[in-house]
mmCIF file of C-alpha atoms in Angstrom:
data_model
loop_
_atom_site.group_PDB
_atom_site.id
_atom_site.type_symbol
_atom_site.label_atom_id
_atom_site.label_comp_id
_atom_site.label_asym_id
_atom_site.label_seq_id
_atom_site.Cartn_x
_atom_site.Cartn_y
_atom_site.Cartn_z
ATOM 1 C CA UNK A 1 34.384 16.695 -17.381
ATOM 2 C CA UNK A 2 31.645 14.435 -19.243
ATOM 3 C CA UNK A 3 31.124 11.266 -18.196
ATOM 4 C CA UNK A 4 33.508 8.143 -19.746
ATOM 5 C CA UNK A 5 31.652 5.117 -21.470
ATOM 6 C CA UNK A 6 33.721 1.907 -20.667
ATOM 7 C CA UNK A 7 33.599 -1.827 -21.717
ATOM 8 C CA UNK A 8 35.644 -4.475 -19.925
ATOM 9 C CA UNK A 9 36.588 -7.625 -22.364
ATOM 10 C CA UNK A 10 38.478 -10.630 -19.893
ATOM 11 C CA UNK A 11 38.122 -14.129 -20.213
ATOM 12 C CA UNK A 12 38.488 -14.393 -16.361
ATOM 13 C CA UNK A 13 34.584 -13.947 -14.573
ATOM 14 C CA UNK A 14 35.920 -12.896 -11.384
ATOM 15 C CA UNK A 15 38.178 -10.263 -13.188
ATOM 16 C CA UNK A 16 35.017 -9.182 -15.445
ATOM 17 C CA UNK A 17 32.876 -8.431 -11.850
ATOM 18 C CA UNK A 18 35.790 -6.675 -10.080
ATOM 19 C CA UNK A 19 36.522 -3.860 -12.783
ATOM 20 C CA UNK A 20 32.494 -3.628 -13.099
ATOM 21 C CA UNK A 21 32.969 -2.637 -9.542
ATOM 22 C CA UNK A 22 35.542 -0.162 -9.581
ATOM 23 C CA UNK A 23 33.496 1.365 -12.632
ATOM 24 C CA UNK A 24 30.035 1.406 -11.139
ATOM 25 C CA UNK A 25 31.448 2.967 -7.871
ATOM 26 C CA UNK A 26 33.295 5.505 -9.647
ATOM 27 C CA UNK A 27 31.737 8.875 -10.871
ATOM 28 C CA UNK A 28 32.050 10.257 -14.128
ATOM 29 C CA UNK A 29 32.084 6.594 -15.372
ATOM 30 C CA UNK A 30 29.765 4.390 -17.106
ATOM 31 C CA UNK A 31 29.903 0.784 -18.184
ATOM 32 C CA UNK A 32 28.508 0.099 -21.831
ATOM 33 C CA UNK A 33 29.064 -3.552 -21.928
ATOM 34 C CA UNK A 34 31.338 -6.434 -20.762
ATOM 35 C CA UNK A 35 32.530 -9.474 -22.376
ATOM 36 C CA UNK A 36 34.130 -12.366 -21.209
ATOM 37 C CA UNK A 37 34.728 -13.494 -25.143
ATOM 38 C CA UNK A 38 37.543 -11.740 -26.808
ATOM 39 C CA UNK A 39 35.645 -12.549 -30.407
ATOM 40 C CA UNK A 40 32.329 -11.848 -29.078
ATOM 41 C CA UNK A 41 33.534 -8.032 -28.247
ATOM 42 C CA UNK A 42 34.652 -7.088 -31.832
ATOM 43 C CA UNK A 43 31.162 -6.009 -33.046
ATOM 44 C CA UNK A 44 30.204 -4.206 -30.012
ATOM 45 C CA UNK A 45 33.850 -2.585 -29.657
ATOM 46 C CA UNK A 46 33.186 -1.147 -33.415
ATOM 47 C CA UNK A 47 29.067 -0.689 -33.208
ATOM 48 C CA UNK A 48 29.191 1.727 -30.321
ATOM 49 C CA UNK A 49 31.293 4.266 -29.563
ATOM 50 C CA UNK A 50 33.533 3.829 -25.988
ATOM 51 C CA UNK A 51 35.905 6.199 -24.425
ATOM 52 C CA UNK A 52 37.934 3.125 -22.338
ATOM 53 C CA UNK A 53 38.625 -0.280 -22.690
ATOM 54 C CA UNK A 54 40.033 -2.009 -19.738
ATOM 55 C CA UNK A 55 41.322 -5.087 -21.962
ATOM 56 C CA UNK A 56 43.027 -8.523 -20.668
ATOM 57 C CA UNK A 57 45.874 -10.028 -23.084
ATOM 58 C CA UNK A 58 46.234 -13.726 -22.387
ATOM 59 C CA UNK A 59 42.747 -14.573 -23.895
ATOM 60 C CA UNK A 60 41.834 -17.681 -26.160
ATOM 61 C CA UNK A 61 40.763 -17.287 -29.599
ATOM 62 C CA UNK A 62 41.696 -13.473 -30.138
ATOM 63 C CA UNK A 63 44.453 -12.163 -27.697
ATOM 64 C CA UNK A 64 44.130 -8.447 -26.255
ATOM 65 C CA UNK A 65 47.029 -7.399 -28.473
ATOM 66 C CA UNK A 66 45.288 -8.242 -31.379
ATOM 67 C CA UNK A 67 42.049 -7.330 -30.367
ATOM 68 C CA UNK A 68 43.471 -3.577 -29.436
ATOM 69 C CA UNK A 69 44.911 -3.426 -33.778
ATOM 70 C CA UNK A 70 40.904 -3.337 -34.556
ATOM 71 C CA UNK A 71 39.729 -0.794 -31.270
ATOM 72 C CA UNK A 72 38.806 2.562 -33.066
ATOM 73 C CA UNK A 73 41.281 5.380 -32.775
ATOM 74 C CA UNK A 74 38.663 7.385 -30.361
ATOM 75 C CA UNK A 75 38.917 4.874 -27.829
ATOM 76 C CA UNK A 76 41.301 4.199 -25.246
ATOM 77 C CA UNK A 77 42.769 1.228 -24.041
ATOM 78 C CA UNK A 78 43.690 0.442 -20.540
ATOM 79 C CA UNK A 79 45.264 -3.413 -20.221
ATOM 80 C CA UNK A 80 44.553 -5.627 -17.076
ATOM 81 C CA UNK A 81 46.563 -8.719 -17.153
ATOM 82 C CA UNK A 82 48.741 -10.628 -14.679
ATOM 83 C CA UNK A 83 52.036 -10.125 -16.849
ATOM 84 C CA UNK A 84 54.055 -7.660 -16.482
ATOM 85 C CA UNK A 85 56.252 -8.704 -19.760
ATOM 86 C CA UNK A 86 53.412 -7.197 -21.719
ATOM 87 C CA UNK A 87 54.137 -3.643 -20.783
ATOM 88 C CA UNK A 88 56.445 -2.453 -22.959
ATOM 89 C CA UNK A 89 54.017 -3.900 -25.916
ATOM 90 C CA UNK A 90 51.081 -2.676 -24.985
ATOM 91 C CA UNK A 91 52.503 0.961 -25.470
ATOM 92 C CA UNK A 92 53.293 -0.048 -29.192
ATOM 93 C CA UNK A 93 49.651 -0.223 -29.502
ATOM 94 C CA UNK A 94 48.953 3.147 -28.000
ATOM 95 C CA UNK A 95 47.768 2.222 -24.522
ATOM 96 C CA UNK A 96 46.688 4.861 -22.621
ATOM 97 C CA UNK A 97 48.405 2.688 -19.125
ATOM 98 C CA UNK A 98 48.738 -0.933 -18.027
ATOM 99 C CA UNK A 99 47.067 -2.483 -14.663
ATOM 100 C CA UNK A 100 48.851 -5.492 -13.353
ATOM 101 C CA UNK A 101 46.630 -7.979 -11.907
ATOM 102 C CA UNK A 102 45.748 -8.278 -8.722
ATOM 103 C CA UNK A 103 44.217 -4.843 -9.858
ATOM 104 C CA UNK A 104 43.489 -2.454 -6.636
ATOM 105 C CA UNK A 105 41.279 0.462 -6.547
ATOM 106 C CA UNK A 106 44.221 3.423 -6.100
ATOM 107 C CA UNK A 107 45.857 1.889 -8.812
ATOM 108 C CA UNK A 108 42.085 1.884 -11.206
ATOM 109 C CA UNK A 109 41.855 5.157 -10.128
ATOM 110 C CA UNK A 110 45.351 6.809 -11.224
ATOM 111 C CA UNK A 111 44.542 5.294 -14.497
ATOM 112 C CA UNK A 112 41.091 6.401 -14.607
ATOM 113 C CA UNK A 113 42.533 10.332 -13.771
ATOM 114 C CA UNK A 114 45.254 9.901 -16.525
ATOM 115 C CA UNK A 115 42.473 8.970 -18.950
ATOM 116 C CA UNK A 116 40.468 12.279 -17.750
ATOM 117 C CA UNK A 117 43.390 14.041 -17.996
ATOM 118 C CA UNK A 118 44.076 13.015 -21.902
ATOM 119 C CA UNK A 119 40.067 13.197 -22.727
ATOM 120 C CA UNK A 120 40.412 16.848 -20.984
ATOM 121 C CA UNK A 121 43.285 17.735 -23.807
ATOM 122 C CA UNK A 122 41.825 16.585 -26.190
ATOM 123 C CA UNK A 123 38.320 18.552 -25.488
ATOM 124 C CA UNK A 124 39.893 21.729 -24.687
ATOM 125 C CA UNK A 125 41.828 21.435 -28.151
ATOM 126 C CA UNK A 126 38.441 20.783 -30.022
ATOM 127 C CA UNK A 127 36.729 24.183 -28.565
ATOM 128 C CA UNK A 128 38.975 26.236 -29.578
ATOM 129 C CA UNK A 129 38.407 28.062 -32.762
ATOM 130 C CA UNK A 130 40.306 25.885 -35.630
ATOM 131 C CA UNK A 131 41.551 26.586 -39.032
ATOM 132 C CA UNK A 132 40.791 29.494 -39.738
ATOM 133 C CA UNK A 133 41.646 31.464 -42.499
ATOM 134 C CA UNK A 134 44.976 33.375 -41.028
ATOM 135 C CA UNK A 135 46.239 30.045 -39.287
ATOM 136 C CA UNK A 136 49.239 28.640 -40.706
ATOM 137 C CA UNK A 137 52.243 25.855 -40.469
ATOM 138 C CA UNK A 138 55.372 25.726 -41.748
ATOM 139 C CA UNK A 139 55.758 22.529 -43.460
ATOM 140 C CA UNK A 140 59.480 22.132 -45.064
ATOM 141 C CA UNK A 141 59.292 21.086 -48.833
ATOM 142 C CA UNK A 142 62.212 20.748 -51.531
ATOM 143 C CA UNK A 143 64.704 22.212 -48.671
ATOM 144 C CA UNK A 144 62.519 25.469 -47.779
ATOM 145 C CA UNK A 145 60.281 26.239 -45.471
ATOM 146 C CA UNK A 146 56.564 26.278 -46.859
ATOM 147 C CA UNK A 147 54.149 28.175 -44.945
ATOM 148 C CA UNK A 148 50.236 26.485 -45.843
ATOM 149 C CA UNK A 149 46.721 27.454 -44.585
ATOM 150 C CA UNK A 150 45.091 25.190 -42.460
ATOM 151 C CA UNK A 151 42.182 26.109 -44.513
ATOM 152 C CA UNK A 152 43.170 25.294 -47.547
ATOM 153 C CA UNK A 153 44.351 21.625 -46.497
ATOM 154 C CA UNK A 154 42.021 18.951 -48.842
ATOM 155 C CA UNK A 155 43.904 16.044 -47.506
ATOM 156 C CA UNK A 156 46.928 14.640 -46.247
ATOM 157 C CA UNK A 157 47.909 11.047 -47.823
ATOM 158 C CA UNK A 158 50.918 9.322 -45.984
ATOM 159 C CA UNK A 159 53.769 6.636 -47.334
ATOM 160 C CA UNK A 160 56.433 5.567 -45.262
ATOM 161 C CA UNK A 161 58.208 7.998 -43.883
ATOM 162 C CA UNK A 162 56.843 10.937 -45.976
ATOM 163 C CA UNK A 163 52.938 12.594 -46.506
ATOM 164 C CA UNK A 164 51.503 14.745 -49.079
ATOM 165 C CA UNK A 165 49.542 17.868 -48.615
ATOM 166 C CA UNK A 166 47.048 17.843 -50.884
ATOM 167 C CA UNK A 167 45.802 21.623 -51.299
ATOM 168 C CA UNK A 168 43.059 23.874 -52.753
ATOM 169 C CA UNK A 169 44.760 25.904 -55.323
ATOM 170 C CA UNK A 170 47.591 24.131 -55.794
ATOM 171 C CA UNK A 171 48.179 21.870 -58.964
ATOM 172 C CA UNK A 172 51.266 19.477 -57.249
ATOM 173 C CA UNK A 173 50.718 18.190 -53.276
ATOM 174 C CA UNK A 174 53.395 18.845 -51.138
ATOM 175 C CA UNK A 175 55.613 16.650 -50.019
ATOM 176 C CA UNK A 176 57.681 16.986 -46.982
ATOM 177 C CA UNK A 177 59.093 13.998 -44.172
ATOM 178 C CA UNK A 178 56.567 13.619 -41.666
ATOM 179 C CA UNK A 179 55.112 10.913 -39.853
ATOM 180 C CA UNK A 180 51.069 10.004 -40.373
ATOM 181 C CA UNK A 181 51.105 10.447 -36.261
ATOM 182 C CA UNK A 182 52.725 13.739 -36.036
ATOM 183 C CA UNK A 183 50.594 15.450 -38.849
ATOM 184 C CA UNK A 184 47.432 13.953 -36.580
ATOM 185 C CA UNK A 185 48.483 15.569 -33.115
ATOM 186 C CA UNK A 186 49.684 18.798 -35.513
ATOM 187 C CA UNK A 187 46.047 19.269 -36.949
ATOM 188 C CA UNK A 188 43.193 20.578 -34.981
ATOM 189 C CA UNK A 189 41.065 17.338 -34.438
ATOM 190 C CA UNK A 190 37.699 19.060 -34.459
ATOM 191 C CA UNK A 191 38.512 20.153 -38.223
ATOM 192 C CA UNK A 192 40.510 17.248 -39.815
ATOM 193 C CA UNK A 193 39.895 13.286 -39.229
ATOM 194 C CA UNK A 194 42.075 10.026 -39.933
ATOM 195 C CA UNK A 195 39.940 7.739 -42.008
ATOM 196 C CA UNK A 196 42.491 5.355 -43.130
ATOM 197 C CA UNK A 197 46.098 4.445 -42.447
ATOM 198 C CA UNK A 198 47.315 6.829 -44.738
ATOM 199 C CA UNK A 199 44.619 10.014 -45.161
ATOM 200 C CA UNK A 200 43.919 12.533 -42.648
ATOM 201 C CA UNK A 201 40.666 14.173 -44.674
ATOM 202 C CA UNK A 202 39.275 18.072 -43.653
ATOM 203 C CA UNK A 203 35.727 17.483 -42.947
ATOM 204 C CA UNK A 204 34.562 20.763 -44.014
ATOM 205 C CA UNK A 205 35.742 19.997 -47.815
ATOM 206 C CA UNK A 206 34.242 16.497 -47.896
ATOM 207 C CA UNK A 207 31.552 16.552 -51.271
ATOM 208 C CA UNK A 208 29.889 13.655 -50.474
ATOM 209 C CA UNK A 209 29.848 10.028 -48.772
ATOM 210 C CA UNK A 210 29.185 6.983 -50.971
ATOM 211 C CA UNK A 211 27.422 3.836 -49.759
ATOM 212 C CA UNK A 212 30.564 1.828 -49.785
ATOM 213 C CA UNK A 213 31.740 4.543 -47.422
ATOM 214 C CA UNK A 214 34.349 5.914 -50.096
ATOM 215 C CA UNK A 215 35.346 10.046 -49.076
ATOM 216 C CA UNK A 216 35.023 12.439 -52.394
ATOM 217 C CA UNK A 217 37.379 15.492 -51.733
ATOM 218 C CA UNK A 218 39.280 17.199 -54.476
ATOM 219 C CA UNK A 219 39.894 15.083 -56.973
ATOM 220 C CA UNK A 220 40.216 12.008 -54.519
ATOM 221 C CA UNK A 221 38.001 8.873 -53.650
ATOM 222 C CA UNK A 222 38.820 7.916 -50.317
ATOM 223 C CA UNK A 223 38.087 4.377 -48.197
ATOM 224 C CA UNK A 224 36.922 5.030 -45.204
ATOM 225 C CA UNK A 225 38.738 1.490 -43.133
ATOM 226 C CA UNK A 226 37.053 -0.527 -40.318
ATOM 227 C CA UNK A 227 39.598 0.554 -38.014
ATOM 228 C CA UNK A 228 37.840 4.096 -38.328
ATOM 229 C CA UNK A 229 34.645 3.864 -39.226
ATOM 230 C CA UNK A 230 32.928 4.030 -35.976
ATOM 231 C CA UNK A 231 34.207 7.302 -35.337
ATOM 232 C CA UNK A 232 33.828 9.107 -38.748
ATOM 233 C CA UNK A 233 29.685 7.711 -38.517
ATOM 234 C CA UNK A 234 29.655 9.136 -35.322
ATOM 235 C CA UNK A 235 30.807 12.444 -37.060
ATOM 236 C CA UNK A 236 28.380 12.343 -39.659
ATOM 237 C CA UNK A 237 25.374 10.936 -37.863
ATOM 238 C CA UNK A 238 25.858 13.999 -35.312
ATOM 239 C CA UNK A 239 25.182 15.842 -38.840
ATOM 240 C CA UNK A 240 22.818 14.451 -40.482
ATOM 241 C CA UNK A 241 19.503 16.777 -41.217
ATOM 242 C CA UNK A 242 15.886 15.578 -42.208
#
């Protein structure tokens, strides 16, 4: 298992120092930053890439809820705080777990393992071999099942309760109801990325990348959003020749 970049953001000193602790003592983990200014984090929470945040919520100026709305998609987000009424909302925002405060070291460390346990998923579904030409999913379209290469898949554009398959080949997309979220976990990750609330793009058909970070694929111009920038520069930095 790599190692886990972490940044701590809490108002509280004393609670800043303690998870710096339990991260500096722990192996396989290493602390990129900490901040005890909720405001003061958003540039270095969307400048450098971090596998875990351990994030407070009562904080002035920016609360951790709405702090976690701008936290790239790649990282994860563990919430410290000392009430306990937050935990059914902080799973709304995808938290990997929630800490109540006074935070002790068994309980840092079962969330720490259930964070190696999802990063270990997630890298043993990225080395496998993905999309090639023979792999397939039924998508169900206009009452029938539709059976669709993974490598033919341009894009996939979502509204509402419905996406679009946008295919090589084919002249219409196809529409069928499916969640943005589902389609995401469906797709192999090391072949497709989300790059806005509402397109999942396949890198491998991307033409080119615009200085206003706008996607050309097919006959699309896609935004890439703040929300996911960090992580689709990280992708194309890691491929960048000359």
């Amino acid at each position: 298992m790599r190692t886990l970049t972490c940044m701590v953001v809490d108002d509280e000193p004393l609670a800043v120092r303690l998870l710096e602790s339990f991260i500096n003592k722990t192996p396989d983990l290493r602390l990129v930053a900490s901040f005890t200014d909720s405001v003061e984090a958003i540039s270095a929470i969307k400048s450098q890439h971090v596998d875990l945040l351990f994030l407070d919520i009562q904080m002035p100026d920016m609360n951790g809820m709405e702090l976690a709305h701008i936290v790239p998609p790649a990282t994860k987000i563990i919430f410290a705080t000392a009430f306990k009424e937050y935990a059914f909302e902080s799973y709304e925002v995808s938290a990997l777990d929630f800490l109540l405060k006074p935070i002790r070291y068994n309980k840092f460390l079962a969330s720490v393992e259930k964070a190696r346990q999802w990063f270990g998923r997630m890298e043993e579904k990225s080395s496998e071999t993905h999309a090639k030409s023979d792999e397939t999913l039924f998508i169900k379209v206009d009452g029938e099942l539709r059976q669709i290469a993974v490598a033919s898949i341009l894009y996939v554009s979502g509204m509402k309760d419905y996406v679009m398959f946008c295919m090589e080949g084919e002249r219409k997309a196809l529409i069928t109801h499916m969640t943005m979220k589902a389609v995401e976990e469906l797709l192999p990750p090391a072949s497709f990325m989300r790059v806005h609330r509402s397109y999942i793009v396949a890198l491998s058909k991307i033409r080119s990348v615009d200085r206003n970070d706008c996607i050309y694929i097919g006959d699309e111009i896609i935004h890439v959003t703040e929300a996911y920038k960090p992580q689709f520069l990280q992708y194309l930095n890691s491929r960048i020749s000359g």
